[in-house]
Structure formats: C-alpha cells, structure tokens
Coordinates of C-alpha atoms in Angstrom, one line a residue:
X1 CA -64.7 10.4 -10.1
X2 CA -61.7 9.6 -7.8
X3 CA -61.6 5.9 -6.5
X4 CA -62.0 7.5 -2.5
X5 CA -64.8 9.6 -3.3
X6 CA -66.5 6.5 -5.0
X7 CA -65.4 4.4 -1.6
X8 CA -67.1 7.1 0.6
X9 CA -70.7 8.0 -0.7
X10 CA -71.0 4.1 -1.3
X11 CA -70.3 3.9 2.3
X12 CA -72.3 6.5 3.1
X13 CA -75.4 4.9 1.3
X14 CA -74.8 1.4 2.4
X15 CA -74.7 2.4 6.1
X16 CA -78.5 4.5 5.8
X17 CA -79.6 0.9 5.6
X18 CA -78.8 0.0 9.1
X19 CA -81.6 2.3 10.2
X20 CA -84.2 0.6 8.4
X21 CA -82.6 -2.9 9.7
X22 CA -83.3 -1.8 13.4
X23 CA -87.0 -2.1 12.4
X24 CA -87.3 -5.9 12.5
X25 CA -84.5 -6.4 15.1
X26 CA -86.6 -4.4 17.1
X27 CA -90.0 -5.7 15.7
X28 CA -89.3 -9.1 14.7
X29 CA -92.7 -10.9 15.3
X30 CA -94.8 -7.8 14.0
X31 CA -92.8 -7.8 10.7
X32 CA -92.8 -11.3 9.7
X33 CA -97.0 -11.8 10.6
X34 CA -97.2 -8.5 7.9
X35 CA -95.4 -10.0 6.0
X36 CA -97.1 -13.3 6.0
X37 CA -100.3 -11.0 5.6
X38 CA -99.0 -9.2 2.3
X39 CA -97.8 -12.2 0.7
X40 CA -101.3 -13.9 1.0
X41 CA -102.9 -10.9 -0.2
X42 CA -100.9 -10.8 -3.0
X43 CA -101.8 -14.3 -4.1
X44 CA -105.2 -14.6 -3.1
X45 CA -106.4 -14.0 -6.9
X46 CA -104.0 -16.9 -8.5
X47 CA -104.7 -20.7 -8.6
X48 CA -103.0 -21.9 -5.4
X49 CA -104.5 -18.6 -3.7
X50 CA -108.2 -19.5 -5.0
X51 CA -107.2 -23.2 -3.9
X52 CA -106.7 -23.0 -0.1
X53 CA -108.4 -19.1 0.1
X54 CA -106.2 -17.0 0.5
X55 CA -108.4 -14.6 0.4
X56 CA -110.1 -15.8 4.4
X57 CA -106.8 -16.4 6.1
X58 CA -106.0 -13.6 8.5
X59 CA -103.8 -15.4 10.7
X60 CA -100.9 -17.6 11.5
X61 CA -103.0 -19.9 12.7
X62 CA -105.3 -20.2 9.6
X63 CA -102.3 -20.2 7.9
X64 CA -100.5 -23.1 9.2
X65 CA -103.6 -25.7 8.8
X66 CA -104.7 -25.2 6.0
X67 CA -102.0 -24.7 3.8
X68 CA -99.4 -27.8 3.6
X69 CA -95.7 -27.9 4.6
X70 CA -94.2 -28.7 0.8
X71 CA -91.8 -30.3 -1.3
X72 CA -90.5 -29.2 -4.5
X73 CA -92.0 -32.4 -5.7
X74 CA -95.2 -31.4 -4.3
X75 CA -95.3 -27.9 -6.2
X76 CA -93.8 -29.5 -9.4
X77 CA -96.9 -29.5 -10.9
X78 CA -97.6 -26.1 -11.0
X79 CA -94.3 -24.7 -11.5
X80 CA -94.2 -26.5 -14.7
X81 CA -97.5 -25.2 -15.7
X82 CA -95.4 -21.8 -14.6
X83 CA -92.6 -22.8 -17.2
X84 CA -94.7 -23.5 -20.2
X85 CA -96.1 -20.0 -20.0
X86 CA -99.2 -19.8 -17.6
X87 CA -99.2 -17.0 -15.1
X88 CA -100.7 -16.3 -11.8
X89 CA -100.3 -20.1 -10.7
X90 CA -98.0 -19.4 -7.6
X91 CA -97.8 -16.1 -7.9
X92 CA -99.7 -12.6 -9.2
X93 CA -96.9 -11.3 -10.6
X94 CA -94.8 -12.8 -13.9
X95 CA -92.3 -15.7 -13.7
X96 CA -89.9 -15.3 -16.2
X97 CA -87.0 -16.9 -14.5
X98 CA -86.5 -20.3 -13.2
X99 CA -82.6 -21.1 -10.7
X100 CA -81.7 -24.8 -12.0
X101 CA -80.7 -26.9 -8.9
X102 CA -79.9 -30.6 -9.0
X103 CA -79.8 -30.7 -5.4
X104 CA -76.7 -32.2 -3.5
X105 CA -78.6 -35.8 -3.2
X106 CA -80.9 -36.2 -6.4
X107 CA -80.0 -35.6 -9.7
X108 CA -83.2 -34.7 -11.0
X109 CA -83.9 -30.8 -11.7
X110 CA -85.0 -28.6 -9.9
X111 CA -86.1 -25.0 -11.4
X112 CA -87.2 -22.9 -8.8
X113 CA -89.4 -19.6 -9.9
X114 CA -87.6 -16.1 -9.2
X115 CA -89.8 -13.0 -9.6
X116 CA -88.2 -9.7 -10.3
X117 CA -89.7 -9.0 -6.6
X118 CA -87.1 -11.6 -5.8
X119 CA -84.5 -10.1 -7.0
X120 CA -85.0 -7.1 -6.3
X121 CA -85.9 -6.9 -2.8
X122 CA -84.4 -10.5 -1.4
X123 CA -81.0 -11.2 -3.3
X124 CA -80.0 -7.9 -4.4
X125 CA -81.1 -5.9 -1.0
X126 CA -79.1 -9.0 0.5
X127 CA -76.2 -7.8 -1.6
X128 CA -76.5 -4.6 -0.3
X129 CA -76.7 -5.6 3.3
X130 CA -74.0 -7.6 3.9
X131 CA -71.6 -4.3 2.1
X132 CA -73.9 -2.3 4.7
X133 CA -72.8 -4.8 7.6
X134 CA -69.1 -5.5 6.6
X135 CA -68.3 -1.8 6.7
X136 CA -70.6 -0.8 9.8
X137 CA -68.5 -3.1 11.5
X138 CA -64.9 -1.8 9.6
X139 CA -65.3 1.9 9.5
X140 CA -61.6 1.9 7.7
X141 CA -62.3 -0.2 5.2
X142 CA -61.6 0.4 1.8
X143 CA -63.7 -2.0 -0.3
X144 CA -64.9 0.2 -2.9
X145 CA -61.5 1.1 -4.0
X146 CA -61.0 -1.8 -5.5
X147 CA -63.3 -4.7 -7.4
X148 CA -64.9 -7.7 -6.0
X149 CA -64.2 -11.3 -7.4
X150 CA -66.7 -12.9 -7.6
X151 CA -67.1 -16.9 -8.6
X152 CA -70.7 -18.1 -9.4
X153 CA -72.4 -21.2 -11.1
X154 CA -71.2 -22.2 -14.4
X155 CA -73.9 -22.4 -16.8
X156 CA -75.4 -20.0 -19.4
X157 CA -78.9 -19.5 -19.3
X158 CA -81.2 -21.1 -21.8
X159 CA -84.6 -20.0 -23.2
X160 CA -87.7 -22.2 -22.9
X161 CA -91.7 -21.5 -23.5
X162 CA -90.8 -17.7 -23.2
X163 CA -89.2 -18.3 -20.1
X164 CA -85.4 -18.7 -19.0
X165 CA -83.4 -20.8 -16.5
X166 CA -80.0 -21.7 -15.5
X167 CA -77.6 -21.1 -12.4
X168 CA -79.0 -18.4 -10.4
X169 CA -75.6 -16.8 -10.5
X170 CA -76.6 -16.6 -13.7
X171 CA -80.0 -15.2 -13.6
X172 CA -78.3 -12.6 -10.8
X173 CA -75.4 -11.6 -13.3
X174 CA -77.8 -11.4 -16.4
X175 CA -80.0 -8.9 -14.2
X176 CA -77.1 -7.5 -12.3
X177 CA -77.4 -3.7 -11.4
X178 CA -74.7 -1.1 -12.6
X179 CA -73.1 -0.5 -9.7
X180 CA -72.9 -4.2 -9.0
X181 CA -71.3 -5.2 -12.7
X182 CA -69.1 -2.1 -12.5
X183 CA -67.3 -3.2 -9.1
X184 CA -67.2 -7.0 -10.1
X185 CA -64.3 -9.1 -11.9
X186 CA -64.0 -11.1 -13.6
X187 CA -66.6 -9.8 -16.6
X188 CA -70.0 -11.2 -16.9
X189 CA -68.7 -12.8 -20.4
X190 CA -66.0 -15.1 -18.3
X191 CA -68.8 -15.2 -15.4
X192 CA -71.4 -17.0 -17.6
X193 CA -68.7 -19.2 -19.4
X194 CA -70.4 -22.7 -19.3
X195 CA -67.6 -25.2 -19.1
X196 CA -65.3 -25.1 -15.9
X197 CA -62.3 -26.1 -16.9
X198 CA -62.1 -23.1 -19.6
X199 CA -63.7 -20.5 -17.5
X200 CA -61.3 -21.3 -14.6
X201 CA -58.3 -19.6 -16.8
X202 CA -60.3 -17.3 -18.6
X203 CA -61.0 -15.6 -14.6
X204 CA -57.0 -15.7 -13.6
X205 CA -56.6 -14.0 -16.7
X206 CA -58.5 -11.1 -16.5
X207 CA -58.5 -11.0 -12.5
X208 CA -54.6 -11.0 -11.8
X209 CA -55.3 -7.3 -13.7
X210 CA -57.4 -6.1 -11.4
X211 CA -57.1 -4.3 -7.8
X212 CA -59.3 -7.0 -5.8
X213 CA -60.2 -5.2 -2.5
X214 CA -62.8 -8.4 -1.9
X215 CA -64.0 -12.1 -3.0
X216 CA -67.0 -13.9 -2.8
X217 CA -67.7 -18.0 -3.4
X218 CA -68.5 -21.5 -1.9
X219 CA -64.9 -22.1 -0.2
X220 CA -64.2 -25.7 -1.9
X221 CA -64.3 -24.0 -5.3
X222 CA -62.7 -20.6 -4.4
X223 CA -60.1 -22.8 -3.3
X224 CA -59.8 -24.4 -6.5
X225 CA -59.3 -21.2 -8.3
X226 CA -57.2 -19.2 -5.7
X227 CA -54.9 -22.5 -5.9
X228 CA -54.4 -22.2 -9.6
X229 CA -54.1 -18.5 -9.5
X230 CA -50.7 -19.2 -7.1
X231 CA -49.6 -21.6 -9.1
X232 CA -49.9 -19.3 -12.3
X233 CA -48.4 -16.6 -11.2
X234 CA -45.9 -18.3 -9.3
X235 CA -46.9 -16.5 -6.1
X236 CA -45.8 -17.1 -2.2
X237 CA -49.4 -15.8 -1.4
X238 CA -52.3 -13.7 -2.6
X239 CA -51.6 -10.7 -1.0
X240 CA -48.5 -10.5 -3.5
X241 CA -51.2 -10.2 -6.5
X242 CA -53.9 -8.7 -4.9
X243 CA -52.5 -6.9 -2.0
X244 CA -55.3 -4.8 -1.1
X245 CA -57.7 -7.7 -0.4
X246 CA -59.6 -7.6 3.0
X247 CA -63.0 -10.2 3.2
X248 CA -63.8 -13.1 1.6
X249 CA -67.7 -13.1 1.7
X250 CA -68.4 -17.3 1.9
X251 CA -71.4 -19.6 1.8
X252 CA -73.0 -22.7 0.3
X253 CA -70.5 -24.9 2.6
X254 CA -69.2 -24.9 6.1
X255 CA -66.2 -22.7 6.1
X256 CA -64.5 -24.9 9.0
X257 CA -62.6 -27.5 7.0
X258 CA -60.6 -24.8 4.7
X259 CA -60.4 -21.7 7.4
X260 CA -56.6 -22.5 8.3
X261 CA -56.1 -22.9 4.9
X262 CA -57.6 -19.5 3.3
X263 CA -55.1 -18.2 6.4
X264 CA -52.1 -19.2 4.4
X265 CA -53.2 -17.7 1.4
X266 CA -54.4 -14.5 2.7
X267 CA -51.7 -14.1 5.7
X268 CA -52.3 -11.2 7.7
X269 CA -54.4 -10.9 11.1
X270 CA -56.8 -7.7 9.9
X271 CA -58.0 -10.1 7.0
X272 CA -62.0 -11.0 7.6
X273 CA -64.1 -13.7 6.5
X274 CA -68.2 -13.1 6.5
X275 CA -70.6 -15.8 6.3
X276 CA -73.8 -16.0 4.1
X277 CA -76.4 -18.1 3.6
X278 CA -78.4 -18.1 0.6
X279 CA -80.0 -20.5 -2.0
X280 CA -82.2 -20.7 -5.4
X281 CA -84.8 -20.2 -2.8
X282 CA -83.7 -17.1 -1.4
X283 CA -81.4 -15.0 1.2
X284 CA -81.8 -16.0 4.3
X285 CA -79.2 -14.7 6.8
X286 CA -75.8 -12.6 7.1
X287 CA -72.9 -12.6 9.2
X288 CA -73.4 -9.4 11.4
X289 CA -70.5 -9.1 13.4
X290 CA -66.9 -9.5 13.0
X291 CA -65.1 -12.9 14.0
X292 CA -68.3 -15.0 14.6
X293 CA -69.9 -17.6 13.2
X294 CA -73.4 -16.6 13.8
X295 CA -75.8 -15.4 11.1
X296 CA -78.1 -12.3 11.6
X297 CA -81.6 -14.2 10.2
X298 CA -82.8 -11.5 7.7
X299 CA -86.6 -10.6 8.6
X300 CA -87.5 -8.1 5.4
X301 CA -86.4 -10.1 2.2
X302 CA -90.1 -11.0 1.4
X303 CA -89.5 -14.0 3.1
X304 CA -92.2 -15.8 5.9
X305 CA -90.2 -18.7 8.2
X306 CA -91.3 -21.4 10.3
X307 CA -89.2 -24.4 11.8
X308 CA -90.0 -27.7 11.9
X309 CA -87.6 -29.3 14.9
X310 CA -85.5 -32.1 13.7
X311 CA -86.6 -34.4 16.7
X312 CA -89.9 -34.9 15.0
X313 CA -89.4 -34.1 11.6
X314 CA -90.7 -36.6 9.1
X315 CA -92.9 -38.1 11.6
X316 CA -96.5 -38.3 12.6
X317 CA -95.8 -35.7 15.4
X318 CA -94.0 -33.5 12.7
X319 CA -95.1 -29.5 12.8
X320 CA -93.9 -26.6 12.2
X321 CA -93.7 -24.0 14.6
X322 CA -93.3 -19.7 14.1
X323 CA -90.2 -17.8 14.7
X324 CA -91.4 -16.4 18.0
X325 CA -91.6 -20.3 19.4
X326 CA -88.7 -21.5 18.3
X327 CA -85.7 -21.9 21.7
X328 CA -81.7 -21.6 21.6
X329 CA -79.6 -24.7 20.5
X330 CA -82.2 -26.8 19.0
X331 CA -82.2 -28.4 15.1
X332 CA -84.7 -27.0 13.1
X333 CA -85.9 -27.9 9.3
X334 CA -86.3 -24.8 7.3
X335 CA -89.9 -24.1 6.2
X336 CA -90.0 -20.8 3.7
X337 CA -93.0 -18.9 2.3
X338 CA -91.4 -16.6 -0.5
X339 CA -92.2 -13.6 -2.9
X340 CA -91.8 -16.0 -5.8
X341 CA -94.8 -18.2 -5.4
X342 CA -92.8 -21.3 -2.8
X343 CA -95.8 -21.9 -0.3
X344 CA -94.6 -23.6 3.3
X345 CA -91.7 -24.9 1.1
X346 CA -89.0 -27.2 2.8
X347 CA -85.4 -25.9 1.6
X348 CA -84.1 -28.8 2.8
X349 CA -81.7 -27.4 5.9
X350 CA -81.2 -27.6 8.8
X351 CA -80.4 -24.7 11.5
X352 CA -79.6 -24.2 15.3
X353 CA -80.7 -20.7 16.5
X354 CA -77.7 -19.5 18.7
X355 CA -79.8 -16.3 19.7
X356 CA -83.4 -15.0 19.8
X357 CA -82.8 -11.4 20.3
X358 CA -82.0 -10.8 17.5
X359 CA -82.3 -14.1 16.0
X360 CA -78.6 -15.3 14.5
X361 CA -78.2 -19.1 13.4
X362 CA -75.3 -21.3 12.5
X363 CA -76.8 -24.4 9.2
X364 CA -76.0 -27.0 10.4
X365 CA -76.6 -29.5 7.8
X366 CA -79.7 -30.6 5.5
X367 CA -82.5 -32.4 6.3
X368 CA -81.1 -35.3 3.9
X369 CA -77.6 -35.1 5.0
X370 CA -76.9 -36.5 8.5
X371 CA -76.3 -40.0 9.7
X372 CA -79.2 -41.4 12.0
X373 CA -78.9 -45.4 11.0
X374 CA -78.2 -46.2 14.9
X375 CA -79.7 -43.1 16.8
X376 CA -76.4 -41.3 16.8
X377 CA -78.4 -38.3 14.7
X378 CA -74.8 -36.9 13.3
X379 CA -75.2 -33.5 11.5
X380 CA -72.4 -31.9 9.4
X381 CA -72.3 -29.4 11.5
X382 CA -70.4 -32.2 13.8
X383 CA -68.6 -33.7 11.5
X384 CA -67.0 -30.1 10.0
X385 CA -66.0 -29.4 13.7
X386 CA -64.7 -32.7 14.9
X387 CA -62.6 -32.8 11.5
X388 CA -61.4 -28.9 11.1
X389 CA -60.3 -30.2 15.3
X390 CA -58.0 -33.2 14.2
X391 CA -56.7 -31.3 11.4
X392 CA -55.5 -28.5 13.2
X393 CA -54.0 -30.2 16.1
X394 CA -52.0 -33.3 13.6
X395 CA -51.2 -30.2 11.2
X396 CA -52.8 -31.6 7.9
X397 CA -55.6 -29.9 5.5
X398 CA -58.3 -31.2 4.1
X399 CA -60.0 -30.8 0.6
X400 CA -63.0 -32.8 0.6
X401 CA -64.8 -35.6 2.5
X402 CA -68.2 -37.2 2.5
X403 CA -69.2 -39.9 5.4
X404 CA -71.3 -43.2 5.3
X405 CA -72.7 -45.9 7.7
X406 CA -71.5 -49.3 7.8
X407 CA -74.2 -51.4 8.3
X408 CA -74.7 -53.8 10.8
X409 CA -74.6 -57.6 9.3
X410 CA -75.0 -60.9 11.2
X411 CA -73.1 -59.9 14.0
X412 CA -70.9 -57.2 13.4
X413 CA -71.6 -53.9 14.6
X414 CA -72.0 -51.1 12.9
X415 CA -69.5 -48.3 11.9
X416 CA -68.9 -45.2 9.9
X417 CA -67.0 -44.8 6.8
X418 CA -65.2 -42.0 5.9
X419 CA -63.3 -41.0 2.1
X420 CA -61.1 -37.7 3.0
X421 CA -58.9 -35.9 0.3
X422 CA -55.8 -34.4 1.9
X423 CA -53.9 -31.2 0.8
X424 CA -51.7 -32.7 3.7
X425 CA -51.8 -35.6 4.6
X426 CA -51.4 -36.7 8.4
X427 CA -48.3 -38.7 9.5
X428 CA -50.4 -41.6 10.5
X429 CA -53.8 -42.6 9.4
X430 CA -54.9 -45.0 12.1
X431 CA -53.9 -41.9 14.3
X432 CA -55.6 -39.4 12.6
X433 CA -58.8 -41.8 12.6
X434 CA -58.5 -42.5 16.5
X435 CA -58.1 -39.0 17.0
X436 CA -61.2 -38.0 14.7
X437 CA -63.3 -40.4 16.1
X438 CA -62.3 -39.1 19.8
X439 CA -63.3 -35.7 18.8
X440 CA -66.6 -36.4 17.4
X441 CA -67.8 -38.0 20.5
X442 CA -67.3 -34.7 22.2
X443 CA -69.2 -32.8 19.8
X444 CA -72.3 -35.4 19.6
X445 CA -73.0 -37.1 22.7
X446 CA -75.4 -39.3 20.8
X447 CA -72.2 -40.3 18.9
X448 CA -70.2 -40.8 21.8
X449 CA -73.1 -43.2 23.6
X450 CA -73.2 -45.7 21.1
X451 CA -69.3 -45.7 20.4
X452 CA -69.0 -46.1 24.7
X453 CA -67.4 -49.3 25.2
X454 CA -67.8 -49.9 21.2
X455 CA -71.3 -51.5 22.3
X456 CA -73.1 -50.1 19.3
X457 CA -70.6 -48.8 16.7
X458 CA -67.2 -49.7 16.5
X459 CA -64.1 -47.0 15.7
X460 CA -64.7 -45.1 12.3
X461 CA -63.1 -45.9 9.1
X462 CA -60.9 -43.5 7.2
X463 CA -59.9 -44.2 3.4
X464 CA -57.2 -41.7 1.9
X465 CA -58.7 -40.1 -1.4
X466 CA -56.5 -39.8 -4.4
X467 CA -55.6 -36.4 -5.6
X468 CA -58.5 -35.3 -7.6
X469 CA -61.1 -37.8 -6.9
X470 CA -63.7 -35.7 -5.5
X471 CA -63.2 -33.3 -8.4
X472 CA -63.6 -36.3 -11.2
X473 CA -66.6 -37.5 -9.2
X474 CA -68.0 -34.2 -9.7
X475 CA -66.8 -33.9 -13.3
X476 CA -68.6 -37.1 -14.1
X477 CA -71.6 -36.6 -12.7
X478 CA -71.8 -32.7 -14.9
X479 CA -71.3 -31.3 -11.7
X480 CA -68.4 -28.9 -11.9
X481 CA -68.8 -25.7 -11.2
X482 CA -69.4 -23.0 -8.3
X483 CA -72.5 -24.1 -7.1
X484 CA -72.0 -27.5 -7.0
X485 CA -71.6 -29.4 -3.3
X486 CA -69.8 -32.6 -2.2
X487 CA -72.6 -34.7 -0.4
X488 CA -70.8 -34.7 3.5
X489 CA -73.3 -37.3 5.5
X490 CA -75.7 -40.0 3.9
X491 CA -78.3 -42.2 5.6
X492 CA -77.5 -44.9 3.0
X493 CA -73.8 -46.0 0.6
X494 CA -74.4 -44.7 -2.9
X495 CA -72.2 -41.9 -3.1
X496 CA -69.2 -43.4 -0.9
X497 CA -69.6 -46.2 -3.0
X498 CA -69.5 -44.9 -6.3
X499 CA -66.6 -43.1 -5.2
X500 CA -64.4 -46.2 -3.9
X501 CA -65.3 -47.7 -7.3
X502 CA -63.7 -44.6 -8.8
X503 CA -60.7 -44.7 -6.7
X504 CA -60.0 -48.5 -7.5
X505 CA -60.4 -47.9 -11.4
X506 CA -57.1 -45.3 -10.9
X507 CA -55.0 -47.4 -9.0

C-alpha cells in the first residue's frame, strides 16, 4: 500500500479518538469517581482488596480513610510476593511484568507491576493519543509517511519466578503492537541492546537509512545521540539526513534547558515539539495544543488521581485531596490509584495545574527534588526557567546541572551550589552566576526573600563541569541509558559532592 494512503486512514483512525476524549473533558469528575468504582470492584476479591474491603467502599470518601496514601516501600511486600509467583495480591488479573526503576535519588530497585490492562489501555491508548492530538492539531502533517525514532531504556529484560522485568521501554517494545514496530526505527534488536555505549552506534547505523518523519526521548539523551549522529555523518544539521522530520515527542525531563538547542539542530519554524509525561507507573498527561507547555491530564487510562498540596506534604496536616478540589497554580504531590494493583501510591512528582477546565499541568519537579533547607522551597521547575533565562540572554547552552545547599556553619550564611556542564560556555562565570541568581529571585519569591539584602543566603555558587562529567557520573553509577535522569535539586550534598570528587580526580 502507497506510503499516502497508509498516512491518511492512520489519520483517519487516530482522529475517531478525539470523540471519545470529549467524554471526560466534558465529564471529568463523573469519569474518574467510575473509575475509582471499577477499579475497587475489580480488586475486592484479592488480598489487599479483602484487607481494607473493598468490597464496602462506595465512595471517595470511604475511599480516602481507609485506604493509606503509599510508598513503594510500603507495597514492597506484596509486590514481591507478586514476583515470586502469587497472584491476585494487588490485583485480580496476572502480573507477569515488572518496569525496573532505580529512582533518580535511591539506588535501590524498584519493580513496579504492569498488567496487560496497563498496557493496553494506559501506555499504548496513550501512544495512540498523543498521534491523535499531534495531527488534530496539524491537519497537513505527514507523519506516517515516514518512521519514528524512537530511543528507550537500555536494558534487556530478564526472567525471574515465571515473571519478567526490565526497562519499561523494554516491556513496551517486547509487547509492542504491529503497527507500532512497523513505523519505529531503529529495530527492536538495537532498541533492547543492553550496553549504551554499543547501542548508541548500532541506532545511527540503521536510522541514518531511514525516512524519520518524527522522534521520541528524554531530551538530555536524545541530545546525546542526535549529537553523534552530526558528527557521523558530518552533517550542518538534521534536516540534511532526515529532512522530512516534523515533532520530537519529549518527556522524562524539563525540555527548557535544551529547547534553543534542539532549534539548531532541527532549523526551521514549522518544526513542533510535544510534551509527555509518563512513568513505570503509568501515562499521565499529553501536550494538547501546539506551542504550549501545558499537559492535557489524561482522565480514561485506568488511572484514579488525588493531590496532596506541597505546603503540607509530609506533615501531620498532610492529605490528599480529589481532582475536583484541587485550584490553579498550586504544587501538588501526585497520588495514583492504577489498573496494575498501585493503591493511593506516591509517584514521587510534583505538578501545578495551569487549568481546571479541562485540567492541563506543567511537573514541576519531585517530591525529593527541591531545595527547602532555609524556607526558600525551590522546585526544578524554577531552576529550569531561571537557567534556560541566563542562557539565552549571555548566549551559552547547557548540558546538565544539578543544585545543592550550602549549609549554614558558625556564622556564615547559607548558599546554593551549583555544578553546570556547558555546550558553551558563558564569557564570564561570575556574570553568568550574578545574572542566574538575579533571575531566580524573579521566578521564586521565596528565593528572592531570603537572598534580599543577602540576610539569609548569600549569592549562588557556580562550578564549570568538565566535558563529560555528568555522563561518567552516570556511567559509574550503571546509569547510562534513556531512562536514566541527572538528580537537579537536593535537600542534602551527596550527589554534588560525589561529583566535585569526580571532577578533581580528572584534573
């Protein structure tokens, strides 16, 4: 079948979705109390069901006291029970597939259940949607006339007990649909390669072939490979391999630090960029319209959600509140209730809603990734704007960065520490750091108030990173890979520290 024909009835299909999608913009409290209502019922006959009964709770209400707000470590228990074999634990249908997360703070595994309802009907219906979205919203695209590059996780899946686990990249590719493997590059073989540094070749190889319409990956290792692809082929730009190349569907970071960047490498004005946000845990939300950086919050993936505001989170006034109470540009902790057996589970981020009808979000961080040592509650979500700011008006790029407190001692104040990798470095440091620090006061006014007069926290502190030292920080720590995130903010030292210690040993 002709390549246009293809392009059209996908089209065609895709956009029948956006009927069914005006369901819980239109309905959105109705749909997620069913919901809630279905996914007790389903689990009302399996241990944690029989354990808090299920079986009696009609209501949100009901619900919310007497069923905990959880941690993984919390549920650990019974997901490993879930991994040696045993079935209805968390959930009535079989759990044969297990995401491997380390986190971004803790190196200790996580394995987070998937059910094929999961798949099916959260990550793979999300798939589907955001195509649906992209070309409701471009009616001349032509994405399906080409193939998508796609870069996941890097690491195979392994057997265990009957039961398998690994990236869920992995677990998505391994259970990918036809028409999903057909339009992807590069091949699931190169896709499932475990070790980085081999696969990244192996994917210019066989993707510098193809006719890449679109791409899809978390931005600071997209960047890695679209770098080496130029300096492969020799290239000015992308667009002189893959010239047909339209969207780059992005997620798992903030796309703020690199956007200038991704400009130079895909220059022309019609090219889009689309925001997702998804985890092990699920799909949450996708960018709806063009040029924004607000996230449609996705209702129908089997997914319950409450929020847990940040100004009281992991206190004794902590509790979590329904969609319908939450209000417009407050931080909220993201509680989930899934279709694979996670039961009030904390994800771990953070969002701000910037609209309740229909309910779009910007993450702005996680719930273990801000800076709060002197009341100045920094979130990444300040930090990627203040910096993506300085960048563009002193005309340097940035590859990675990760932030820490100085402490107070005796009587020096406190301050905050900063480790930044250029791609270009600013003329002047002591500039650049002035005009950084400047910048985030105007984005966090609980910043600015203790840097007033430098009565609390003095000026921040910016070390230049060597070339590479965020990737051989990653590399030691078995952390390379698509998947894998540079820790931006942290309450306490250990990562800026073990990374200054890595700096000096190169010098």
């Amino acid at each position: 079948m002709p390549l246009p024909i293809i392009n059209s009835i996908a089209s065609w299909i895709l956009k029948k979705r956006i009927h069914q999608m005006e369901l819980f913009l239109k309905y959105p409290h109705e749909v997620q109390e069913e919901l809630m209502c279905n996914l007790l019922k389903s689990a009302e006959n399996t241990v944690i069901g029989k354990k808090y009964d299920f079986s009696s709770i009609k209501n949100y209400e009901t619900f919310s006291e007497r069923v905990p707000v959880s941690t993984y470590e919390d549920l650990e228990p019974l997901i490993e029970e879930t991994r040696k074999g045993a079935q209805n634990v968390l959930w009535n249908t079989p759990i044969k597939w297990f995401a491997k997360s380390s986190g971004t703070t803790n190196a200790k595994s996580k394995f987070i259940p998937v059910s094929s309802e999961a798949l099916e009907n959260c990550h793979y219906k999300a798939s589907k949607d955001l195509l649906c979205l992209y070309l409701n919203n471009n009616e001349n695209s032509q994405l399906f006339t080409g193939k998508s590059l796609r870069l996941g996780g890097s690491k195979q899946l392994y057997e265990d007990n009957n039961t398998f686990f690994g990236d869920l990249s992995a677990i998505l590719i391994d259970n990918m649909p036809i028409w999903a493997e057909f339009s992807s590059t590069p091949s699931n073989k190169v896709s499932l390669m475990g070790d980085w540094e081999t696969k990244l070749p192996a994917i210019i190889n066989e993707t510098i072939q193809e006719n890449v319409t679109s791409l899809a990956g978390v931005p600071s290792w997209m960047m890695v490979l679209l770098n080496k692809t130029l300096e492969t082929t020799g290239k000015q730009n992308l667009l002189d391999i893959w010239p047909n190349a339209e969207v780059y569907f992005h997620g798992g970071v903030s796309f703020e630090p690199y956007r200038e960047q991704y400009k130079k490498l895909f220059p022309k004005d019609n090219f889009s960029y689309y925001e997702i946000y998804n985890a092990s845990e699920g799909f949450f939300a996708i960018q709806d319209l063009n040029n924004s950086n607000e996230l449609l919050l996705m209702l129908d993936y089997g997914i319950f959600y409450e929020f847990i505001p940040m100004e009281t989170f992991g206190t004794t006034n902590q509790k979590a509140i329904p969609l319908h109470q939450v209000e417009l540009n407050k931080n909220y902790a993201v509680v989930i209730t899934t279709n694979s057996g996670l039961w009030r589970y904390l994800i771990g981020d953070t969002v701000r809603f910037t609209s309740i009808d229909p309910f779009r979000i910007v993450v702005t961080g996680r719930t273990k990734h801000h800076i709060n040592v002197f009341g100045e509650e920094l979130m990444v979500e300040n930090t990627d704007k203040a910096l993506a700011k300085t960048c563009n008006e002193l005309g340097c790029e940035v590859i990675d960065y990760t932030v820490a407190p100085i402490f107070m001692k005796d009587k020096e104040k406190g301050a905050h520490e900063w480790i930044i990798e250029f791609k270009t470095l600013p003329s002047n440091i002591e500039g650049f750091a002035a005009l950084l620090d400047k910048n985030l006061q105007t984005v966090n006014s609980d910043y600015e108030a203790k840097r007033y007069n430098n009565m609390t926290l003095n000026p921040l502190k910016v070390n230049v990173a060597r070339t590479n030292l965020f990737y051989d920080w990653l590399k030691e720590n078995d952390k390379l890979g698509g998947q894998h995130k540079i820790p931006r903010l942290s309450n306490e030292r250990k990562h800026l520290e073990e990374l200054l210690k890595m700096q000096l040993m190169h010098i």
